[in-house]
Amino acid sequence: MKSLEDLEKILQEARERLRVREGSHDVRVVVGMGTCSIAAGARDVTSAFLEELARRSLRNVTVTQTGCAGLCECEPLVDVYLPGPLGMGEGGQSDGFFSFARPGLCRRRLCLVGV
Amino acid sequence: MVELSLHVLDLIENSVEAGAKTVRVSVRESPDENAIHLSIEDDGKGMDPDLAARVTDPFVTTRTTRKVGLGIPLLKQVAEASGGELRVSSEKGKGTTVVARFCRDHIDRPPLGDMAATIAVALATNPGSRFVYHQEGPGGAFEFDSAAVAEVLGDVPVTDPAVVQWVKQYLRERIEQAQGGGSF
């Protein structure tokens, strides 16, 4: 049975990660969480992201939610904000992300928009 | 939606959108009354009586981008289709409470579903809010409070993925216990 004491260990590891995180660029994963998104599976998509991030101890990635974007029929929709042009720079962080979002699993419909 | 817990997540998002600092979710399974009681209570900005009376109408919403708001109407439909009801009470500046009742053994009642995932995802994606989850059933009652977790964590955010996994597992175990072995 899990207890609050188990958190102690997680705490140590998380502090370690926070230290490494300082001064580096963040990747933001924004999942649509409107009524349409949730009905289409946004909760389980978010869960999958969080599980994978925990499993890989990926630093610099935050997962947040946003409302319906008006493309209800395309849900679940996930926006990933990567640092650098198309996220292809900055020390291989984006490489790590793309190996995680592998085709057929998360990359069923991948649309890249340059910033 | 295929699970009651998905409706709950949807209403939690409403609460967060309304600026809630604390969102309280309660699930009470009562086999004796053949009922399941659900409530989502927030301390967000609330609604005036006129709006509160109309939110179960799918063509009423406060957003300006579209003219429909389906979250509450969908849950109301599900509650009524399974021999229950849904009520909204709200006070401007104080918060909003949505309560729903379902007939436990009604064939059209969706299963509770993965409530642990709902709470964990709500917690992970809304760092500004506190979530309190209460469940009771034949196996007993328990309460989870994200503020208690935050206190143990100190400077580490509750949105840390490893913490979120812990919360999900913790809730799964407690929920199973409260259900007394069965699931509904």
PDB file of C-alpha atoms in Angstrom:
ATOM      1  CA  MET A   1       0.000   0.000   0.000  1.00  0.00           C
ATOM      2  CA  LYS A   2       1.313   3.441  -0.969  1.00  0.00           C
ATOM      3  CA  SER A   3       1.776   5.914   1.822  1.00  0.00           C
ATOM      4  CA  LEU A   4       2.937   9.495   2.153  1.00  0.00           C
ATOM      5  CA  GLU A   5       6.294   8.170   3.420  1.00  0.00           C
ATOM      6  CA  ASP A   6       6.999   6.633   0.005  1.00  0.00           C
ATOM      7  CA  LEU A   7       7.048  10.190  -1.293  1.00  0.00           C
ATOM      8  CA  GLU A   8      10.348  10.766   0.492  1.00  0.00           C
ATOM      9  CA  LYS A   9      12.287   8.760  -2.113  1.00  0.00           C
ATOM     10  CA  ILE A  10      10.480  10.380  -5.020  1.00  0.00           C
ATOM     11  CA  LEU A  11      11.254  13.704  -3.396  1.00  0.00           C
ATOM     12  CA  GLN A  12      15.018  13.097  -3.417  1.00  0.00           C
ATOM     13  CA  GLU A  13      14.976  12.149  -7.079  1.00  0.00           C
ATOM     14  CA  ALA A  14      12.753  15.076  -8.024  1.00  0.00           C
ATOM     15  CA  ARG A  15      15.095  17.527  -6.251  1.00  0.00           C
ATOM     16  CA  GLU A  16      17.932  16.055  -8.270  1.00  0.00           C
ATOM     17  CA  ARG A  17      15.998  16.693 -11.460  1.00  0.00           C
ATOM     18  CA  LEU A  18      15.123  20.248 -10.441  1.00  0.00           C
ATOM     19  CA  ARG A  19      18.801  20.987  -9.990  1.00  0.00           C
ATOM     20  CA  VAL A  20      19.683  19.785 -13.466  1.00  0.00           C
ATOM     21  CA  ARG A  21      16.770  21.710 -14.898  1.00  0.00           C
ATOM     22  CA  GLU A  22      17.987  25.115 -13.895  1.00  0.00           C
ATOM     23  CA  GLY A  23      19.131  27.236 -16.809  1.00  0.00           C
ATOM     24  CA  SER A  24      17.978  24.891 -19.542  1.00  0.00           C
ATOM     25  CA  HIS A  25      15.211  25.325 -22.077  1.00  0.00           C
ATOM     26  CA  ASP A  26      11.784  23.912 -21.473  1.00  0.00           C
ATOM     27  CA  VAL A  27       9.619  21.740 -23.671  1.00  0.00           C
ATOM     28  CA  ARG A  28       5.929  22.381 -23.168  1.00  0.00           C
ATOM     29  CA  VAL A  29       3.326  19.735 -23.932  1.00  0.00           C
ATOM     30  CA  VAL A  30      -0.150  21.265 -24.068  1.00  0.00           C
ATOM     31  CA  VAL A  31      -3.071  18.855 -24.272  1.00  0.00           C
ATOM     32  CA  GLY A  32      -6.553  20.005 -25.315  1.00  0.00           C
ATOM     33  CA  MET A  33      -8.898  19.314 -22.404  1.00  0.00           C
ATOM     34  CA  GLY A  34     -12.305  20.524 -23.545  1.00  0.00           C
ATOM     35  CA  THR A  35     -15.425  18.360 -23.402  1.00  0.00           C
ATOM     36  CA  CYS A  36     -14.745  17.132 -26.945  1.00  0.00           C
ATOM     37  CA  SER A  37     -11.089  16.389 -26.158  1.00  0.00           C
ATOM     38  CA  ILE A  38     -11.928  14.410 -23.032  1.00  0.00           C
ATOM     39  CA  ALA A  39     -14.590  12.411 -24.861  1.00  0.00           C
ATOM     40  CA  ALA A  40     -12.007  11.639 -27.565  1.00  0.00           C
ATOM     41  CA  GLY A  41      -9.412  10.352 -25.103  1.00  0.00           C
ATOM     42  CA  ALA A  42      -7.377  13.380 -23.948  1.00  0.00           C
ATOM     43  CA  ARG A  43      -7.158  12.085 -20.381  1.00  0.00           C
ATOM     44  CA  ASP A  44      -5.477   8.850 -21.399  1.00  0.00           C
ATOM     45  CA  VAL A  45      -3.180  10.677 -23.824  1.00  0.00           C
ATOM     46  CA  THR A  46      -2.114  12.966 -20.967  1.00  0.00           C
ATOM     47  CA  SER A  47      -1.622   9.952 -18.701  1.00  0.00           C
ATOM     48  CA  ALA A  48       0.576   8.344 -21.349  1.00  0.00           C
ATOM     49  CA  PHE A  49       2.736  11.476 -21.587  1.00  0.00           C
ATOM     50  CA  LEU A  50       3.101  11.667 -17.811  1.00  0.00           C
ATOM     51  CA  GLU A  51       3.928   7.967 -17.487  1.00  0.00           C
ATOM     52  CA  GLU A  52       6.559   8.177 -20.183  1.00  0.00           C
ATOM     53  CA  LEU A  53       8.091  11.318 -18.675  1.00  0.00           C
ATOM     54  CA  ALA A  54       8.282   9.600 -15.282  1.00  0.00           C
ATOM     55  CA  ARG A  55       9.712   6.415 -16.769  1.00  0.00           C
ATOM     56  CA  ARG A  56      12.435   8.254 -18.659  1.00  0.00           C
ATOM     57  CA  SER A  57      12.996  10.872 -15.954  1.00  0.00           C
ATOM     58  CA  LEU A  58      12.832  13.450 -18.716  1.00  0.00           C
ATOM     59  CA  ARG A  59      13.802  16.874 -17.504  1.00  0.00           C
ATOM     60  CA  ASN A  60      12.595  20.173 -18.892  1.00  0.00           C
ATOM     61  CA  VAL A  61       9.189  18.914 -19.998  1.00  0.00           C
ATOM     62  CA  THR A  62       5.988  20.338 -18.551  1.00  0.00           C
ATOM     63  CA  VAL A  63       2.518  19.032 -19.361  1.00  0.00           C
ATOM     64  CA  THR A  64      -0.414  21.428 -19.190  1.00  0.00           C
ATOM     65  CA  GLN A  65      -3.960  21.629 -20.497  1.00  0.00           C
ATOM     66  CA  THR A  66      -5.883  24.050 -22.635  1.00  0.00           C
ATOM     67  CA  GLY A  67      -9.496  24.428 -23.751  1.00  0.00           C
ATOM     68  CA  CYS A  68     -11.122  23.241 -26.945  1.00  0.00           C
ATOM     69  CA  ALA A  69      -9.374  24.702 -30.001  1.00  0.00           C
ATOM     70  CA  GLY A  70     -12.449  24.435 -32.218  1.00  0.00           C
ATOM     71  CA  LEU A  71     -11.200  21.381 -34.112  1.00  0.00           C
ATOM     72  CA  CYS A  72     -13.345  18.961 -32.105  1.00  0.00           C
ATOM     73  CA  GLU A  73     -13.332  16.306 -34.817  1.00  0.00           C
ATOM     74  CA  CYS A  74      -9.511  16.170 -34.715  1.00  0.00           C
ATOM     75  CA  GLU A  75      -9.254  15.639 -30.963  1.00  0.00           C
ATOM     76  CA  PRO A  76      -7.337  14.570 -29.010  1.00  0.00           C
ATOM     77  CA  LEU A  77      -4.931  17.360 -29.970  1.00  0.00           C
ATOM     78  CA  VAL A  78      -1.544  17.954 -28.415  1.00  0.00           C
ATOM     79  CA  ASP A  79       0.648  20.991 -29.018  1.00  0.00           C
ATOM     80  CA  VAL A  80       4.327  20.517 -28.311  1.00  0.00           C
ATOM     81  CA  TYR A  81       6.413  23.645 -27.927  1.00  0.00           C
ATOM     82  CA  LEU A  82      10.074  22.913 -28.504  1.00  0.00           C
ATOM     83  CA  PRO A  83      12.916  25.370 -28.009  1.00  0.00           C
ATOM     84  CA  GLY A  84      14.754  26.610 -31.091  1.00  0.00           C
ATOM     85  CA  PRO A  85      13.636  26.631 -34.729  1.00  0.00           C
ATOM     86  CA  LEU A  86      11.354  23.603 -35.071  1.00  0.00           C
ATOM     87  CA  GLY A  87      12.949  22.432 -31.872  1.00  0.00           C
ATOM     88  CA  MET A  88      15.818  20.874 -33.711  1.00  0.00           C
ATOM     89  CA  GLY A  89      18.569  22.611 -31.798  1.00  0.00           C
ATOM     90  CA  GLU A  90      19.406  22.908 -28.137  1.00  0.00           C
ATOM     91  CA  GLY A  91      21.383  19.882 -27.157  1.00  0.00           C
ATOM     92  CA  GLY A  92      19.342  17.044 -28.520  1.00  0.00           C
ATOM     93  CA  GLN A  93      16.269  17.554 -26.326  1.00  0.00           C
ATOM     94  CA  SER A  94      14.009  17.459 -29.324  1.00  0.00           C
ATOM     95  CA  ASP A  95      15.678  14.268 -30.584  1.00  0.00           C
ATOM     96  CA  GLY A  96      14.695  12.696 -27.312  1.00  0.00           C
ATOM     97  CA  PHE A  97      11.153  13.885 -27.733  1.00  0.00           C
ATOM     98  CA  PHE A  98      10.795  12.592 -31.278  1.00  0.00           C
ATOM     99  CA  SER A  99      12.115   9.159 -30.399  1.00  0.00           C
ATOM    100  CA  PHE A 100       9.415   9.064 -27.734  1.00  0.00           C
ATOM    101  CA  ALA A 101       6.613  10.272 -30.014  1.00  0.00           C
ATOM    102  CA  ARG A 102       7.225   7.416 -32.377  1.00  0.00           C
ATOM    103  CA  PRO A 103       5.096   6.863 -35.466  1.00  0.00           C
ATOM    104  CA  GLY A 104       1.958   4.843 -34.930  1.00  0.00           C
ATOM    105  CA  LEU A 105       1.914   5.570 -31.222  1.00  0.00           C
ATOM    106  CA  CYS A 106       1.694   9.307 -30.799  1.00  0.00           C
ATOM    107  CA  ARG A 107       2.566  10.527 -34.262  1.00  0.00           C
ATOM    108  CA  ARG A 108      -0.550   9.460 -36.081  1.00  0.00           C
ATOM    109  CA  ARG A 109      -1.101  13.013 -37.260  1.00  0.00           C
ATOM    110  CA  LEU A 110       1.959  15.131 -36.792  1.00  0.00           C
ATOM    111  CA  CYS A 111       1.854  18.721 -37.968  1.00  0.00           C
ATOM    112  CA  LEU A 112       5.026  20.765 -37.637  1.00  0.00           C
ATOM    113  CA  VAL A 113       4.674  24.492 -37.481  1.00  0.00           C
ATOM    114  CA  GLY A 114       7.806  26.607 -37.548  1.00  0.00           C
ATOM    115  CA  VAL A 115       8.144  29.514 -35.157  1.00  0.00           C
TER     116      VAL A 115
ATOM    117  CA  MET B   1     -18.648   9.785 -22.482  1.00  0.00           C
ATOM    118  CA  VAL B   2     -17.902   6.192 -21.631  1.00  0.00           C
ATOM    119  CA  GLU B   3     -16.954   6.719 -17.981  1.00  0.00           C
ATOM    120  CA  LEU B   4     -18.391   8.862 -15.181  1.00  0.00           C
ATOM    121  CA  SER B   5     -14.806   9.795 -14.325  1.00  0.00           C
ATOM    122  CA  LEU B   6     -14.442  11.501 -17.726  1.00  0.00           C
ATOM    123  CA  HIS B   7     -17.459  13.695 -16.945  1.00  0.00           C
ATOM    124  CA  VAL B   8     -15.801  14.491 -13.634  1.00  0.00           C
ATOM    125  CA  LEU B   9     -12.605  15.593 -15.389  1.00  0.00           C
ATOM    126  CA  ASP B  10     -14.683  17.785 -17.693  1.00  0.00           C
ATOM    127  CA  LEU B  11     -16.413  19.492 -14.764  1.00  0.00           C
ATOM    128  CA  ILE B  12     -13.077  19.895 -12.961  1.00  0.00           C
ATOM    129  CA  GLU B  13     -11.856  21.811 -16.019  1.00  0.00           C
ATOM    130  CA  ASN B  14     -14.920  24.075 -15.689  1.00  0.00           C
ATOM    131  CA  SER B  15     -13.996  24.745 -12.062  1.00  0.00           C
ATOM    132  CA  VAL B  16     -10.397  25.548 -12.945  1.00  0.00           C
ATOM    133  CA  GLU B  17     -11.602  27.854 -15.707  1.00  0.00           C
ATOM    134  CA  ALA B  18     -13.775  29.603 -13.108  1.00  0.00           C
ATOM    135  CA  GLY B  19     -10.626  30.347 -11.123  1.00  0.00           C
ATOM    136  CA  ALA B  20     -11.118  27.739  -8.388  1.00  0.00           C
ATOM    137  CA  LYS B  21      -8.335  27.481  -5.829  1.00  0.00           C
ATOM    138  CA  THR B  22      -9.793  24.285  -4.407  1.00  0.00           C
ATOM    139  CA  VAL B  23     -11.856  21.669  -6.207  1.00  0.00           C
ATOM    140  CA  ARG B  24     -13.554  18.968  -4.119  1.00  0.00           C
ATOM    141  CA  VAL B  25     -14.772  15.807  -5.770  1.00  0.00           C
ATOM    142  CA  SER B  26     -16.826  13.285  -3.890  1.00  0.00           C
ATOM    143  CA  VAL B  27     -18.113   9.854  -4.919  1.00  0.00           C
ATOM    144  CA  ARG B  28     -20.469   8.002  -2.632  1.00  0.00           C
ATOM    145  CA  GLU B  29     -21.547   4.501  -3.540  1.00  0.00           C
ATOM    146  CA  SER B  30     -24.569   3.324  -1.608  1.00  0.00           C
ATOM    147  CA  PRO B  31     -25.683  -0.192  -2.569  1.00  0.00           C
ATOM    148  CA  ASP B  32     -28.432  -0.047   0.105  1.00  0.00           C
ATOM    149  CA  GLU B  33     -30.058   2.932  -1.604  1.00  0.00           C
ATOM    150  CA  ASN B  34     -29.089   1.541  -5.027  1.00  0.00           C
ATOM    151  CA  ALA B  35     -27.444   4.892  -5.690  1.00  0.00           C
ATOM    152  CA  ILE B  36     -24.227   6.583  -6.654  1.00  0.00           C
ATOM    153  CA  HIS B  37     -23.818  10.192  -5.578  1.00  0.00           C
ATOM    154  CA  LEU B  38     -21.313  12.423  -7.275  1.00  0.00           C
ATOM    155  CA  SER B  39     -20.396  15.967  -6.398  1.00  0.00           C
ATOM    156  CA  ILE B  40     -17.940  18.504  -7.761  1.00  0.00           C
ATOM    157  CA  GLU B  41     -17.587  21.589  -5.598  1.00  0.00           C
ATOM    158  CA  ASP B  42     -15.401  24.603  -6.282  1.00  0.00           C
ATOM    159  CA  ASP B  43     -14.591  28.013  -4.845  1.00  0.00           C
ATOM    160  CA  GLY B  44     -14.396  29.679  -8.250  1.00  0.00           C
ATOM    161  CA  LYS B  45     -16.117  32.861  -9.334  1.00  0.00           C
ATOM    162  CA  GLY B  46     -19.608  31.317  -9.274  1.00  0.00           C
ATOM    163  CA  MET B  47     -22.663  32.326 -11.271  1.00  0.00           C
ATOM    164  CA  ASP B  48     -25.650  34.560 -10.739  1.00  0.00           C
ATOM    165  CA  PRO B  49     -28.961  32.711 -10.160  1.00  0.00           C
ATOM    166  CA  ASP B  50     -30.154  33.351 -13.689  1.00  0.00           C
ATOM    167  CA  LEU B  51     -27.097  31.768 -15.328  1.00  0.00           C
ATOM    168  CA  ALA B  52     -26.953  28.924 -12.781  1.00  0.00           C
ATOM    169  CA  ALA B  53     -30.524  28.013 -13.681  1.00  0.00           C
ATOM    170  CA  ARG B  54     -29.712  27.873 -17.380  1.00  0.00           C
ATOM    171  CA  VAL B  55     -26.350  26.029 -17.512  1.00  0.00           C
ATOM    172  CA  THR B  56     -27.968  22.645 -18.046  1.00  0.00           C
ATOM    173  CA  ASP B  57     -29.110  23.991 -21.422  1.00  0.00           C
ATOM    174  CA  PRO B  58     -26.552  22.928 -24.075  1.00  0.00           C
ATOM    175  CA  PHE B  59     -26.977  26.279 -25.846  1.00  0.00           C
ATOM    176  CA  VAL B  60     -25.831  28.259 -22.846  1.00  0.00           C
ATOM    177  CA  THR B  61     -22.160  29.021 -22.305  1.00  0.00           C
ATOM    178  CA  THR B  62     -20.033  31.888 -21.017  1.00  0.00           C
ATOM    179  CA  ARG B  63     -17.373  31.555 -23.655  1.00  0.00           C
ATOM    180  CA  THR B  64     -17.584  33.774 -26.684  1.00  0.00           C
ATOM    181  CA  THR B  65     -15.906  31.529 -29.259  1.00  0.00           C
ATOM    182  CA  ARG B  66     -18.866  29.170 -29.657  1.00  0.00           C
ATOM    183  CA  LYS B  67     -22.524  29.067 -28.725  1.00  0.00           C
ATOM    184  CA  VAL B  68     -22.603  25.622 -27.132  1.00  0.00           C
ATOM    185  CA  GLY B  69     -21.456  24.293 -23.781  1.00  0.00           C
ATOM    186  CA  LEU B  70     -21.965  20.566 -23.440  1.00  0.00           C
ATOM    187  CA  GLY B  71     -20.178  19.519 -20.241  1.00  0.00           C
ATOM    188  CA  ILE B  72     -23.032  19.871 -17.750  1.00  0.00           C
ATOM    189  CA  PRO B  73     -25.850  18.978 -20.216  1.00  0.00           C
ATOM    190  CA  LEU B  74     -24.108  15.710 -21.120  1.00  0.00           C
ATOM    191  CA  LEU B  75     -23.761  14.667 -17.489  1.00  0.00           C
ATOM    192  CA  LYS B  76     -27.386  15.670 -16.811  1.00  0.00           C
ATOM    193  CA  GLN B  77     -28.507  13.528 -19.738  1.00  0.00           C
ATOM    194  CA  VAL B  78     -26.524  10.546 -18.448  1.00  0.00           C
ATOM    195  CA  ALA B  79     -27.867  10.992 -14.902  1.00  0.00           C
ATOM    196  CA  GLU B  80     -31.471  11.207 -16.084  1.00  0.00           C
ATOM    197  CA  ALA B  81     -31.053   8.310 -18.503  1.00  0.00           C
ATOM    198  CA  SER B  82     -29.945   6.160 -15.581  1.00  0.00           C
ATOM    199  CA  GLY B  83     -32.837   7.055 -13.295  1.00  0.00           C
ATOM    200  CA  GLY B  84     -31.102   9.878 -11.469  1.00  0.00           C
ATOM    201  CA  GLU B  85     -30.800  13.639 -11.581  1.00  0.00           C
ATOM    202  CA  LEU B  86     -28.350  16.507 -11.704  1.00  0.00           C
ATOM    203  CA  ARG B  87     -28.463  19.788  -9.829  1.00  0.00           C
ATOM    204  CA  VAL B  88     -26.337  22.901 -10.000  1.00  0.00           C
ATOM    205  CA  SER B  89     -26.099  25.370  -7.173  1.00  0.00           C
ATOM    206  CA  SER B  90     -23.966  28.449  -7.381  1.00  0.00           C
ATOM    207  CA  GLU B  91     -23.338  31.724  -5.685  1.00  0.00           C
ATOM    208  CA  LYS B  92     -21.631  34.650  -7.371  1.00  0.00           C
ATOM    209  CA  GLY B  93     -18.184  35.129  -5.880  1.00  0.00           C
ATOM    210  CA  LYS B  94     -18.408  31.990  -3.717  1.00  0.00           C
ATOM    211  CA  GLY B  95     -18.310  29.012  -6.057  1.00  0.00           C
ATOM    212  CA  THR B  96     -20.333  26.331  -7.761  1.00  0.00           C
ATOM    213  CA  THR B  97     -21.443  22.848  -6.779  1.00  0.00           C
ATOM    214  CA  VAL B  98     -22.706  20.232  -9.193  1.00  0.00           C
ATOM    215  CA  VAL B  99     -24.325  17.148  -7.692  1.00  0.00           C
ATOM    216  CA  ALA B 100     -25.524  14.141  -9.640  1.00  0.00           C
ATOM    217  CA  ARG B 101     -27.264  10.975  -8.571  1.00  0.00           C
ATOM    218  CA  PHE B 102     -27.375   7.732 -10.524  1.00  0.00           C
ATOM    219  CA  CYS B 103     -29.263   4.466 -10.079  1.00  0.00           C
ATOM    220  CA  ARG B 104     -26.451   2.073  -9.300  1.00  0.00           C
ATOM    221  CA  ASP B 105     -27.934  -0.939 -11.073  1.00  0.00           C
ATOM    222  CA  HIS B 106     -29.415   0.919 -14.069  1.00  0.00           C
ATOM    223  CA  ILE B 107     -28.263  -0.598 -17.353  1.00  0.00           C
ATOM    224  CA  ASP B 108     -27.584   2.847 -18.862  1.00  0.00           C
ATOM    225  CA  ARG B 109     -25.381   4.019 -16.029  1.00  0.00           C
ATOM    226  CA  PRO B 110     -21.779   4.278 -17.272  1.00  0.00           C
ATOM    227  CA  PRO B 111     -19.112   2.693 -15.067  1.00  0.00           C
ATOM    228  CA  LEU B 112     -17.195   4.971 -12.695  1.00  0.00           C
ATOM    229  CA  GLY B 113     -14.061   4.309 -14.764  1.00  0.00           C
ATOM    230  CA  ASP B 114     -10.542   5.353 -13.955  1.00  0.00           C
ATOM    231  CA  MET B 115     -11.120   8.027 -11.317  1.00  0.00           C
ATOM    232  CA  ALA B 116      -7.469   7.772 -10.218  1.00  0.00           C
ATOM    233  CA  ALA B 117      -6.358   8.847 -13.708  1.00  0.00           C
ATOM    234  CA  THR B 118      -8.888  11.695 -13.719  1.00  0.00           C
ATOM    235  CA  ILE B 119      -7.617  13.147 -10.444  1.00  0.00           C
ATOM    236  CA  ALA B 120      -3.954  12.550 -11.333  1.00  0.00           C
ATOM    237  CA  VAL B 121      -4.317  14.269 -14.719  1.00  0.00           C
ATOM    238  CA  ALA B 122      -6.266  17.178 -13.205  1.00  0.00           C
ATOM    239  CA  LEU B 123      -3.530  17.606 -10.614  1.00  0.00           C
ATOM    240  CA  ALA B 124      -0.672  17.329 -13.108  1.00  0.00           C
ATOM    241  CA  THR B 125      -2.056  19.806 -15.618  1.00  0.00           C
ATOM    242  CA  ASN B 126      -3.426  22.445 -13.215  1.00  0.00           C
ATOM    243  CA  PRO B 127      -0.551  23.414 -10.928  1.00  0.00           C
ATOM    244  CA  GLY B 128      -2.479  26.366  -9.463  1.00  0.00           C
ATOM    245  CA  SER B 129      -5.306  24.352  -7.909  1.00  0.00           C
ATOM    246  CA  ARG B 130      -5.754  22.125  -4.894  1.00  0.00           C
ATOM    247  CA  PHE B 131      -7.739  18.928  -5.365  1.00  0.00           C
ATOM    248  CA  VAL B 132      -9.556  17.045  -2.639  1.00  0.00           C
ATOM    249  CA  TYR B 133     -11.005  13.673  -3.509  1.00  0.00           C
ATOM    250  CA  HIS B 134     -13.361  11.784  -1.250  1.00  0.00           C
ATOM    251  CA  GLN B 135     -14.824   8.357  -1.894  1.00  0.00           C
ATOM    252  CA  GLU B 136     -16.942   6.104   0.230  1.00  0.00           C
ATOM    253  CA  GLY B 137     -18.524   2.743  -0.348  1.00  0.00           C
ATOM    254  CA  PRO B 138     -19.026  -0.720   1.137  1.00  0.00           C
ATOM    255  CA  GLY B 139     -15.282  -0.984   1.873  1.00  0.00           C
ATOM    256  CA  GLY B 140     -15.063   2.273   3.813  1.00  0.00           C
ATOM    257  CA  ALA B 141     -14.162   5.870   3.098  1.00  0.00           C
ATOM    258  CA  PHE B 142     -11.003   7.798   2.323  1.00  0.00           C
ATOM    259  CA  GLU B 143      -9.955  11.302   1.446  1.00  0.00           C
ATOM    260  CA  PHE B 144      -7.049  12.469  -0.662  1.00  0.00           C
ATOM    261  CA  ASP B 145      -5.866  16.062  -0.402  1.00  0.00           C
ATOM    262  CA  SER B 146      -3.236  17.381  -2.798  1.00  0.00           C
ATOM    263  CA  ALA B 147      -2.356  20.044  -0.208  1.00  0.00           C
ATOM    264  CA  ALA B 148      -1.121  17.273   2.129  1.00  0.00           C
ATOM    265  CA  VAL B 149       1.094  15.930  -0.665  1.00  0.00           C
ATOM    266  CA  ALA B 150       2.367  19.423  -1.445  1.00  0.00           C
ATOM    267  CA  GLU B 151       3.294  19.865   2.211  1.00  0.00           C
ATOM    268  CA  VAL B 152       5.429  16.710   2.208  1.00  0.00           C
ATOM    269  CA  LEU B 153       7.030  17.707  -1.087  1.00  0.00           C
ATOM    270  CA  GLY B 154       8.042  21.203  -0.049  1.00  0.00           C
ATOM    271  CA  ASP B 155       9.924  22.783  -2.958  1.00  0.00           C
ATOM    272  CA  VAL B 156       9.174  19.934  -5.394  1.00  0.00           C
ATOM    273  CA  PRO B 157       5.969  20.575  -7.375  1.00  0.00           C
ATOM    274  CA  VAL B 158       3.088  18.075  -7.186  1.00  0.00           C
ATOM    275  CA  THR B 159       3.076  18.196 -10.977  1.00  0.00           C
ATOM    276  CA  ASP B 160       6.389  16.297 -11.113  1.00  0.00           C
ATOM    277  CA  PRO B 161       5.683  13.208 -13.271  1.00  0.00           C
ATOM    278  CA  ALA B 162       7.075  10.798 -10.653  1.00  0.00           C
ATOM    279  CA  VAL B 163       4.822  12.346  -8.002  1.00  0.00           C
ATOM    280  CA  VAL B 164       1.831  12.116 -10.340  1.00  0.00           C
ATOM    281  CA  GLN B 165       2.488   8.392 -10.852  1.00  0.00           C
ATOM    282  CA  TRP B 166       2.604   7.939  -7.099  1.00  0.00           C
ATOM    283  CA  VAL B 167      -0.701   9.816  -6.679  1.00  0.00           C
ATOM    284  CA  LYS B 168      -2.363   7.669  -9.330  1.00  0.00           C
ATOM    285  CA  GLN B 169      -1.218   4.425  -7.687  1.00  0.00           C
ATOM    286  CA  TYR B 170      -2.174   5.686  -4.246  1.00  0.00           C
ATOM    287  CA  LEU B 171      -5.667   6.589  -5.452  1.00  0.00           C
ATOM    288  CA  ARG B 172      -6.106   3.271  -7.294  1.00  0.00           C
ATOM    289  CA  GLU B 173      -5.361   1.341  -4.102  1.00  0.00           C
ATOM    290  CA  ARG B 174      -7.610   3.480  -1.901  1.00  0.00           C
ATOM    291  CA  ILE B 175     -10.469   3.463  -4.411  1.00  0.00           C
ATOM    292  CA  GLU B 176     -10.296  -0.320  -4.719  1.00  0.00           C
ATOM    293  CA  GLN B 177     -10.411  -0.561  -0.943  1.00  0.00           C
ATOM    294  CA  ALA B 178     -13.410   1.787  -0.661  1.00  0.00           C
ATOM    295  CA  GLN B 179     -15.269  -0.248  -3.254  1.00  0.00           C
ATOM    296  CA  GLY B 180     -14.847  -3.288  -1.056  1.00  0.00           C
ATOM    297  CA  GLY B 181     -13.423  -5.573  -3.728  1.00  0.00           C
ATOM    298  CA  GLY B 182     -16.022  -4.945  -6.425  1.00  0.00           C
ATOM    299  CA  SER B 183     -16.073  -2.116  -8.920  1.00  0.00           C
ATOM    300  CA  PHE B 184     -19.008  -0.139 -10.230  1.00  0.00           C
TER     301      PHE B 184
END
